[in-house]
PDB file of C-alpha atoms in Angstrom:
ATOM      1  CA  MET Z   1     171.156 -56.021 104.450  1.00 96.00           C
ATOM      2  CA  ILE Z   2     168.361 -53.862 103.070  1.00 97.00           C
ATOM      3  CA  PHE Z   3     167.114 -53.741  99.478  1.00 98.00           C
ATOM      4  CA  SER Z   4     164.635 -51.037  98.500  1.00 98.00           C
ATOM      5  CA  ASP Z   5     164.133 -47.953  96.333  1.00 98.00           C
ATOM      6  CA  LEU Z   6     163.795 -44.246  97.055  1.00 96.00           C
ATOM      7  CA  ALA Z   7     160.056 -44.135  96.295  1.00 96.00           C
ATOM      8  CA  THR Z   8     159.279 -46.904  98.806  1.00 97.00           C
ATOM      9  CA  TRP Z   9     161.601 -45.324 101.371  1.00 97.00           C
ATOM     10  CA  GLU Z  10     159.816 -41.972 101.002  1.00 95.00           C
ATOM     11  CA  ARG Z  11     156.349 -43.573 101.263  1.00 95.00           C
ATOM     12  CA  GLY Z  12     157.036 -44.759 104.794  1.00 92.00           C
ATOM     13  CA  GLU Z  13     160.035 -47.047 105.165  1.00 95.00           C
ATOM     14  CA  LYS Z  14     162.082 -44.141 106.478  1.00 94.00           C
ATOM     15  CA  SER Z  15     160.198 -44.214 109.775  1.00 95.00           C
ATOM     16  CA  THR Z  16     161.715 -47.652 110.414  1.00 95.00           C
ATOM     17  CA  TYR Z  17     165.329 -46.798 109.517  1.00 96.00           C
ATOM     18  CA  PRO Z  18     168.027 -45.515 111.868  1.00 95.00           C
ATOM     19  CA  GLN Z  19     168.635 -41.762 111.686  1.00 96.00           C
ATOM     20  CA  ALA Z  20     172.066 -42.153 110.059  1.00 97.00           C
ATOM     21  CA  LEU Z  21     170.655 -44.232 107.178  1.00 97.00           C
ATOM     22  CA  ASN Z  22     167.887 -41.684 106.671  1.00 97.00           C
ATOM     23  CA  LYS Z  23     170.471 -38.894 106.570  1.00 97.00           C
ATOM     24  CA  GLY Z  24     172.380 -40.734 103.834  1.00 98.00           C
ATOM     25  CA  LEU Z  25     169.224 -41.471 101.848  1.00 98.00           C
ATOM     26  CA  GLU Z  26     168.020 -37.876 102.216  1.00 98.00           C
ATOM     27  CA  TYR Z  27     171.400 -36.760 100.832  1.00 98.00           C
ATOM     28  CA  ILE Z  28     170.848 -39.037  97.832  1.00 98.00           C
ATOM     29  CA  ARG Z  29     167.275 -37.771  97.349  1.00 97.00           C
ATOM     30  CA  THR Z  30     168.271 -34.082  97.391  1.00 97.00           C
ATOM     31  CA  THR Z  31     171.578 -34.164  95.496  1.00 97.00           C
ATOM     32  CA  ASP Z  32     171.960 -33.578  91.755  1.00 96.00           C
ATOM     33  CA  PHE Z  33     174.638 -36.142  90.927  1.00 96.00           C
ATOM     34  CA  SER Z  34     174.610 -35.200  87.230  1.00 94.00           C
ATOM     35  CA  THR Z  35     176.851 -32.236  88.057  1.00 92.00           C
ATOM     36  CA  MET Z  36     179.276 -34.208  90.259  1.00 95.00           C
ATOM     37  CA  ALA Z  37     182.429 -35.775  88.887  1.00 97.00           C
ATOM     38  CA  PRO Z  38     183.433 -39.215  90.147  1.00 98.00           C
ATOM     39  CA  GLY Z  39     185.182 -38.918  93.488  1.00 98.00           C
ATOM     40  CA  LYS Z  40     184.753 -38.682  97.236  1.00 97.00           C
ATOM     41  CA  TYR Z  41     182.659 -35.952  98.881  1.00 98.00           C
ATOM     42  CA  GLU Z  42     182.241 -35.345 102.611  1.00 97.00           C
ATOM     43  CA  ILE Z  43     178.826 -35.297 104.222  1.00 97.00           C
ATOM     44  CA  GLU Z  44     179.891 -35.513 107.866  1.00 96.00           C
ATOM     45  CA  GLY Z  45     183.681 -35.703 107.720  1.00 96.00           C
ATOM     46  CA  ASP Z  46     185.054 -39.243 108.023  1.00 95.00           C
ATOM     47  CA  LEU Z  47     181.857 -40.373 109.737  1.00 97.00           C
ATOM     48  CA  MET Z  48     179.753 -40.127 106.562  1.00 98.00           C
ATOM     49  CA  PHE Z  49     180.844 -39.495 102.999  1.00 98.00           C
ATOM     50  CA  VAL Z  50     179.767 -40.287  99.458  1.00 98.00           C
ATOM     51  CA  MET Z  51     181.708 -41.779  96.580  1.00 98.00           C
ATOM     52  CA  VAL Z  52     180.375 -41.016  93.098  1.00 98.00           C
ATOM     53  CA  GLN Z  53     181.386 -43.866  90.792  1.00 98.00           C
ATOM     54  CA  GLU Z  54     181.149 -44.597  87.057  1.00 98.00           C
ATOM     55  CA  PRO Z  55     182.411 -48.178  86.702  1.00 98.00           C
ATOM     56  CA  THR Z  56     181.715 -50.704  83.959  1.00 98.00           C
ATOM     57  CA  THR Z  57     180.001 -53.886  85.069  1.00 98.00           C
ATOM     58  CA  GLN Z  58     181.706 -57.224  84.515  1.00 98.00           C
ATOM     59  CA  SER Z  59     180.652 -60.841  84.849  1.00 98.00           C
ATOM     60  CA  TRP Z  60     180.280 -61.859  88.476  1.00 96.00           C
ATOM     61  CA  GLU Z  61     183.228 -64.256  88.171  1.00 96.00           C
ATOM     62  CA  LYS Z  62     185.547 -61.278  87.546  1.00 97.00           C
ATOM     63  CA  GLN Z  63     184.351 -59.316  90.609  1.00 97.00           C
ATOM     64  CA  ARG Z  64     185.607 -60.067  94.101  1.00 97.00           C
ATOM     65  CA  PRO Z  65     183.325 -60.482  97.101  1.00 98.00           C
ATOM     66  CA  GLU Z  66     184.099 -57.906  99.807  1.00 98.00           C
ATOM     67  CA  SER Z  67     183.093 -56.785 103.274  1.00 97.00           C
ATOM     68  CA  HIS Z  68     183.854 -53.931 105.635  1.00 97.00           C
ATOM     69  CA  GLN Z  69     184.297 -53.716 109.426  1.00 96.00           C
ATOM     70  CA  THR Z  70     183.931 -50.001 110.147  1.00 97.00           C
ATOM     71  CA  TYR Z  71     181.511 -48.614 107.554  1.00 98.00           C
ATOM     72  CA  ILE Z  72     178.002 -49.468 106.421  1.00 98.00           C
ATOM     73  CA  ASP Z  73     177.411 -49.001 102.668  1.00 98.00           C
ATOM     74  CA  ILE Z  74     174.368 -47.489 101.029  1.00 98.00           C
ATOM     75  CA  GLN Z  75     174.793 -48.361  97.350  1.00 98.00           C
ATOM     76  CA  TYR Z  76     172.408 -46.404  95.105  1.00 98.00           C
ATOM     77  CA  LEU Z  77     172.141 -46.917  91.345  1.00 98.00           C
ATOM     78  CA  ILE Z  78     171.655 -43.805  89.181  1.00 98.00           C
ATOM     79  CA  GLU Z  79     172.119 -45.150  85.612  1.00 98.00           C
ATOM     80  CA  GLY Z  80     172.289 -48.579  83.991  1.00 98.00           C
ATOM     81  CA  GLU Z  81     171.584 -51.915  85.626  1.00 98.00           C
ATOM     82  CA  GLU Z  82     173.718 -53.757  88.138  1.00 98.00           C
ATOM     83  CA  LEU Z  83     173.730 -57.188  89.678  1.00 98.00           C
ATOM     84  CA  ILE Z  84     175.068 -57.436  93.221  1.00 98.00           C
ATOM     85  CA  LYS Z  85     175.707 -60.845  94.713  1.00 98.00           C
ATOM     86  CA  VAL Z  86     175.425 -61.110  98.509  1.00 97.00           C
ATOM     87  CA  ALA Z  87     176.292 -63.653 101.197  1.00 97.00           C
ATOM     88  CA  ARG Z  88     176.284 -63.691 104.969  1.00 95.00           C
ATOM     89  CA  LEU Z  89     179.639 -63.426 106.721  1.00 95.00           C
ATOM     90  CA  THR Z  90     180.017 -66.958 108.095  1.00 93.00           C
ATOM     91  CA  SER Z  91     182.834 -69.316 109.003  1.00 92.00           C
ATOM     92  CA  ASP Z  92     182.666 -70.597 105.385  1.00 89.00           C
ATOM     93  CA  ALA Z  93     184.092 -67.282 104.150  1.00 94.00           C
ATOM     94  CA  VAL Z  94     187.805 -67.437 103.373  1.00 95.00           C
ATOM     95  CA  ILE Z  95     189.630 -64.104 103.145  1.00 96.00           C
ATOM     96  CA  SER Z  96     192.067 -63.764 100.232  1.00 97.00           C
ATOM     97  CA  GLU Z  97     193.125 -60.161 100.961  1.00 97.00           C
ATOM     98  CA  GLU Z  98     192.502 -58.078 104.082  1.00 96.00           C
ATOM     99  CA  ASP Z  99     193.137 -54.361 104.569  1.00 97.00           C
ATOM    100  CA  PHE Z 100     190.695 -53.304 107.277  1.00 97.00           C
ATOM    101  CA  ALA Z 101     193.294 -51.032 108.923  1.00 95.00           C
ATOM    102  CA  SER Z 102     193.821 -48.572 106.065  1.00 96.00           C
ATOM    103  CA  ARG Z 103     190.952 -49.151 103.579  1.00 95.00           C
ATOM    104  CA  ASP Z 104     188.267 -50.944 105.648  1.00 97.00           C
ATOM    105  CA  ILE Z 105     187.977 -53.818 103.191  1.00 97.00           C
ATOM    106  CA  ALA Z 106     188.522 -57.542 102.914  1.00 97.00           C
ATOM    107  CA  PHE Z 107     188.172 -59.618  99.767  1.00 97.00           C
ATOM    108  CA  TYR Z 108     187.125 -63.261  99.816  1.00 97.00           C
ATOM    109  CA  GLU Z 109     188.288 -66.360  98.012  1.00 96.00           C
ATOM    110  CA  THR Z 110     185.151 -68.269  99.017  1.00 92.00           C
ATOM    111  CA  THR Z 111     181.848 -67.381 100.671  1.00 94.00           C
ATOM    112  CA  SER Z 112     178.704 -69.173 101.694  1.00 87.00           C
ATOM    113  CA  VAL Z 113     175.915 -69.400  99.116  1.00 92.00           C
ATOM    114  CA  GLU Z 114     175.467 -66.079  97.303  1.00 96.00           C
ATOM    115  CA  SER Z 115     172.098 -64.592  96.346  1.00 97.00           C
ATOM    116  CA  SER Z 116     171.656 -62.057  93.539  1.00 97.00           C
ATOM    117  CA  ILE Z 117     170.021 -58.633  93.668  1.00 98.00           C
ATOM    118  CA  LEU Z 118     169.143 -56.726  90.491  1.00 98.00           C
ATOM    119  CA  LEU Z 119     169.454 -52.948  90.880  1.00 98.00           C
ATOM    120  CA  LEU Z 120     167.722 -50.576  88.479  1.00 98.00           C
ATOM    121  CA  PRO Z 121     167.909 -46.766  88.651  1.00 98.00           C
ATOM    122  CA  GLY Z 122     166.405 -45.580  91.941  1.00 97.00           C
ATOM    123  CA  ASP Z 123     167.159 -48.837  93.797  1.00 98.00           C
ATOM    124  CA  PHE Z 124     169.493 -49.032  96.767  1.00 98.00           C
ATOM    125  CA  THR Z 125     171.016 -51.619  99.049  1.00 98.00           C
ATOM    126  CA  VAL Z 126     172.420 -51.237 102.542  1.00 98.00           C
ATOM    127  CA  PHE Z 127     175.283 -53.536 103.508  1.00 98.00           C
ATOM    128  CA  TYR Z 128     176.312 -53.991 107.141  1.00 96.00           C
ATOM    129  CA  PRO Z 129     179.650 -55.437 108.303  1.00 94.00           C
ATOM    130  CA  SER Z 130     178.020 -58.887 108.451  1.00 92.00           C
ATOM    131  CA  ASP Z 131     177.172 -58.732 104.723  1.00 97.00           C
ATOM    132  CA  ILE Z 132     179.597 -59.879 102.047  1.00 98.00           C
ATOM    133  CA  HIS Z 133     178.776 -58.250  98.722  1.00 98.00           C
ATOM    134  CA  ARG Z 134     180.066 -58.547  95.148  1.00 98.00           C
ATOM    135  CA  PRO Z 135     179.053 -55.280  93.418  1.00 98.00           C
ATOM    136  CA  VAL Z 136     179.271 -54.058  89.812  1.00 98.00           C
ATOM    137  CA  CYS Z 137     178.315 -57.358  88.191  1.00 98.00           C
ATOM    138  CA  SER Z 138     176.785 -57.468  84.705  1.00 98.00           C
ATOM    139  CA  VAL Z 139     173.159 -58.462  84.297  1.00 97.00           C
ATOM    140  CA  THR Z 140     173.465 -59.645  80.673  1.00 95.00           C
ATOM    141  CA  ALA Z 141     176.405 -57.719  79.173  1.00 96.00           C
ATOM    142  CA  ASP Z 142     179.113 -55.407  80.469  1.00 98.00           C
ATOM    143  CA  GLN Z 143     177.890 -51.805  80.570  1.00 98.00           C
ATOM    144  CA  PRO Z 144     178.860 -48.469  82.108  1.00 98.00           C
ATOM    145  CA  ILE Z 145     176.810 -47.537  85.152  1.00 98.00           C
ATOM    146  CA  LYS Z 146     176.653 -44.572  87.495  1.00 98.00           C
ATOM    147  CA  LYS Z 147     176.192 -45.152  91.186  1.00 98.00           C
ATOM    148  CA  VAL Z 148     176.890 -43.588  94.533  1.00 98.00           C
ATOM    149  CA  VAL Z 149     178.112 -45.324  97.653  1.00 98.00           C
ATOM    150  CA  ILE Z 150     177.478 -43.595 100.955  1.00 98.00           C
ATOM    151  CA  LYS Z 151     179.830 -44.784 103.677  1.00 98.00           C
ATOM    152  CA  ILE Z 152     178.408 -44.476 107.201  1.00 98.00           C
ATOM    153  CA  HIS Z 153     180.657 -45.103 110.195  1.00 97.00           C
ATOM    154  CA  LYS Z 154     179.083 -47.775 112.361  1.00 96.00           C
ATOM    155  CA  SER Z 155     179.361 -45.520 115.428  1.00 96.00           C
ATOM    156  CA  LEU Z 156     176.551 -43.393 113.947  1.00 97.00           C
ATOM    157  CA  LEU Z 157     174.178 -46.361 114.245  1.00 92.00           C
ATOM    158  CA  GLU Z 158     175.036 -47.204 117.838  1.00 81.00           C
ATOM    159  CA  LEU Z 159     172.445 -46.270 120.422  1.00 56.00           C
TER     160      LEU Z 159
END
């Protein structure tokens, strides 16, 4: 998992990131999302694409922890504030619903201890397949947010 912001990434973190992550972050940096409707947009076919989202946050108890096997997520917050809870994928994690084959997602009934990350506009997180995450949680009250999720096929990070 990575937690950072675009300004820090531009000041030098990018030299430490894999090329595929930098490509996704460069897409975020150079794209005017204010003109894009919610939906899915291709960057590199099924290997890399972006989902523009405008959800409303809810209390963390109402959101389900999830993980992916095939794609790495870059989750970037444009508007509002969002809490994301994270946990490592361990043997303590109990899957309640699994659909890796068609949607690359599993939801969890229980996880190991979760930590919380507060995202403000300009912040991003990167979640690998070993990271369970519970996105779109309210910080203090439910609120609409705007975010983008870049999905990067794990084959793009293989050396």
